[in-house]
Every structure is written in structure tokens, then in C-alpha cells.
Amino acid sequence: MSCPICKKTAHPTYRPFCSRRCADVDLGRWVTGGYAIETTEEPEEFSETPPFREGLEGDGKLH
């Protein structure tokens, strides 16, 4: 298996990468949106209350 960043042989410790450097390069691409897929869809509207909080009162208990 070759490293998806530099194409060297993958190292078992960093698989599928060859080194920590290449793993960090990949992580940086994820964080900065380098792997984002463009779309024409509009983002969904979010409610004020997250779904997991619906039904909870101020004391955090279900009512």
C-alpha cells in the first residue's frame, strides 16, 4: 500500500501514511476544507434547540 500523500510505502505505525508528517498533511487538508465536495444544495436550517435537547426542561430532565 502506498501513502496517499507522497506515494512512498506506508508504514504500519502511520497506516495508510508513510510518516507522521504525511498524516499531519492529510489532517491539515481536512481541517482547512481541502477535501470538501462542492454542492449546489443549500445548507439545512437548524432549529434553536438541538434535537437531543427537545423535551428537556431547564433542569435537564425529561418532562
XYZ file of N, CA and C in Angstrom:
189
model
N 0.849 -1.169 0.000
C 0.000 0.000 0.000
C 0.902 1.242 0.000
N 0.545 2.230 -0.796
C 1.358 3.439 -0.843
C 0.651 4.600 -0.146
N 1.446 5.502 0.376
C 0.949 6.676 1.083
C 0.144 7.547 0.114
N -1.062 7.965 0.507
C -1.877 8.778 -0.394
C -1.334 10.198 -0.588
N -0.386 10.615 0.237
C 0.164 11.958 0.131
C 1.407 11.980 -0.762
N 2.387 11.110 -0.461
C 3.658 11.164 -1.200
C 3.950 9.922 -2.040
N 3.119 8.902 -1.913
C 3.225 7.654 -2.694
C 4.350 6.723 -2.238
N 5.032 7.019 -1.123
C 6.021 6.083 -0.576
C 5.273 4.914 0.060
N 6.002 3.873 0.415
C 5.400 2.718 1.065
C 4.863 3.110 2.434
N 3.663 2.686 2.727
C 3.034 3.002 4.011
C 3.777 2.322 5.152
N 3.821 2.992 6.290
C 4.453 2.444 7.495
C 3.342 1.945 8.411
N 3.488 0.764 9.013
C 2.424 0.213 9.860
C 1.967 1.157 10.979
N 2.871 1.930 11.536
C 2.513 2.841 12.622
C 1.594 3.958 12.162
N 1.756 4.405 10.922
C 1.008 5.565 10.416
C 0.040 5.206 9.293
N -0.180 3.926 9.095
C -1.002 3.454 8.001
C -2.300 4.225 7.861
N -2.705 4.680 6.728
C -2.185 4.376 5.391
C -1.054 5.301 4.944
N -0.519 6.102 5.851
C 0.549 7.046 5.504
C 1.911 6.426 5.752
N 2.945 7.097 5.252
C 4.302 6.599 5.430
C 4.963 7.200 6.662
N 4.451 8.328 7.139
C 5.085 9.025 8.256
C 4.069 9.918 8.961
N 4.477 10.422 10.098
C 3.619 11.363 10.829
C 3.438 12.637 10.012
N 4.476 13.054 9.318
C 4.388 14.259 8.502
C 3.249 14.147 7.491
N 3.190 13.043 6.764
C 2.130 12.868 5.766
C 0.759 12.760 6.430
N 0.684 12.123 7.602
C -0.577 12.057 8.330
C -1.019 13.469 8.725
N -0.065 14.304 9.147
C -0.386 15.682 9.526
C -0.787 16.525 8.315
N -0.152 16.287 7.176
C -0.534 16.991 5.949
C -1.980 16.660 5.608
N -2.347 15.383 5.712
C -3.713 14.960 5.433
C -4.694 15.598 6.414
N -4.359 15.599 7.689
C -5.217 16.216 8.695
C -5.403 17.706 8.397
N -4.328 18.371 8.020
C -4.417 19.786 7.665
C -5.360 20.027 6.503
N -5.358 19.136 5.545
C -6.280 19.271 4.404
C -7.725 19.119 4.845
N -7.984 18.209 5.770
C -9.340 18.044 6.292
C -9.773 19.300 7.047
N -8.898 19.795 7.923
C -9.239 20.938 8.766
C -9.510 22.194 7.947
N -8.748 22.397 6.891
C -8.902 23.612 6.088
C -9.918 23.462 4.961
N -10.577 22.312 4.878
C -11.600 22.118 3.854
C -11.043 21.684 2.512
N -9.826 21.212 2.497
C -9.194 20.778 1.256
C -9.874 19.593 0.596
N -10.610 18.827 1.366
C -11.307 17.666 0.822
C -12.803 17.912 0.659
N -13.233 19.136 0.812
C -14.658 19.449 0.705
C -15.156 19.187 -0.709
N -16.374 18.724 -0.793
C -17.017 18.465 -2.074
C -18.012 19.588 -2.323
N -17.849 20.268 -3.424
C -18.750 21.367 -3.738
C -20.139 20.836 -4.058
N -21.136 21.632 -3.693
C -22.518 21.250 -3.940
C -23.337 22.497 -4.251
N -24.457 22.279 -4.899
C -25.356 23.396 -5.177
C -26.508 23.417 -4.182
N -26.555 22.429 -3.295
C -27.615 22.361 -2.296
C -27.408 23.424 -1.227
N -28.534 23.947 -0.741
C -28.478 24.909 0.354
C -28.335 24.140 1.667
N -27.593 24.690 2.630
C -27.498 24.014 3.928
C -28.857 23.981 4.616
N -29.074 22.940 5.421
C -30.333 22.810 6.149
C -30.419 23.879 7.225
N -31.645 24.299 7.497
C -31.871 25.239 8.588
C -31.830 24.457 9.894
N -31.229 25.046 10.900
C -31.146 24.398 12.199
C -32.103 25.075 13.166
N -32.751 24.269 13.996
C -33.658 24.832 14.997
C -32.827 25.419 16.137
N -33.452 26.248 16.934
C -32.780 26.848 18.077
C -32.373 25.790 19.096
N -33.187 24.739 19.224
C -32.923 23.693 20.198
C -32.414 22.454 19.474
N -31.212 21.986 19.812
C -30.721 20.752 19.177
C -31.674 19.591 19.472
N -31.813 18.628 18.555
C -32.774 17.535 18.724
C -32.613 16.771 20.038
N -31.395 16.590 20.512
C -31.191 15.830 21.736
C -31.662 16.596 22.970
N -31.938 17.887 22.841
C -32.392 18.701 23.967
C -33.913 18.894 23.970
N -34.590 18.555 22.876
C -36.035 18.727 22.818
C -36.693 17.887 23.903
N -37.660 18.442 24.572
C -38.347 17.729 25.633
C -37.707 17.901 26.987
N -36.564 18.535 27.057
C -35.902 18.771 28.328
C -36.300 20.131 28.864
N -36.551 20.195 30.119
C -36.841 21.468 30.778
C -35.534 22.054 31.276
N -35.602 23.203 31.898
C -34.422 23.885 32.394
C -33.586 23.061 33.366
N -34.212 22.075 34.040
C -33.465 21.275 34.995
C -32.745 20.093 34.335
N -32.894 19.958 32.993
C -32.217 18.900 32.266
C -32.917 17.552 32.310
N -34.121 17.506 32.902
C -34.864 16.250 32.996
C -35.976 16.231 31.957
N -36.278 15.035 31.476
C -37.396 14.883 30.547
C -38.702 15.096 31.277
N -39.638 15.774 30.635
C -40.951 16.033 31.219
C -42.029 15.605 30.269
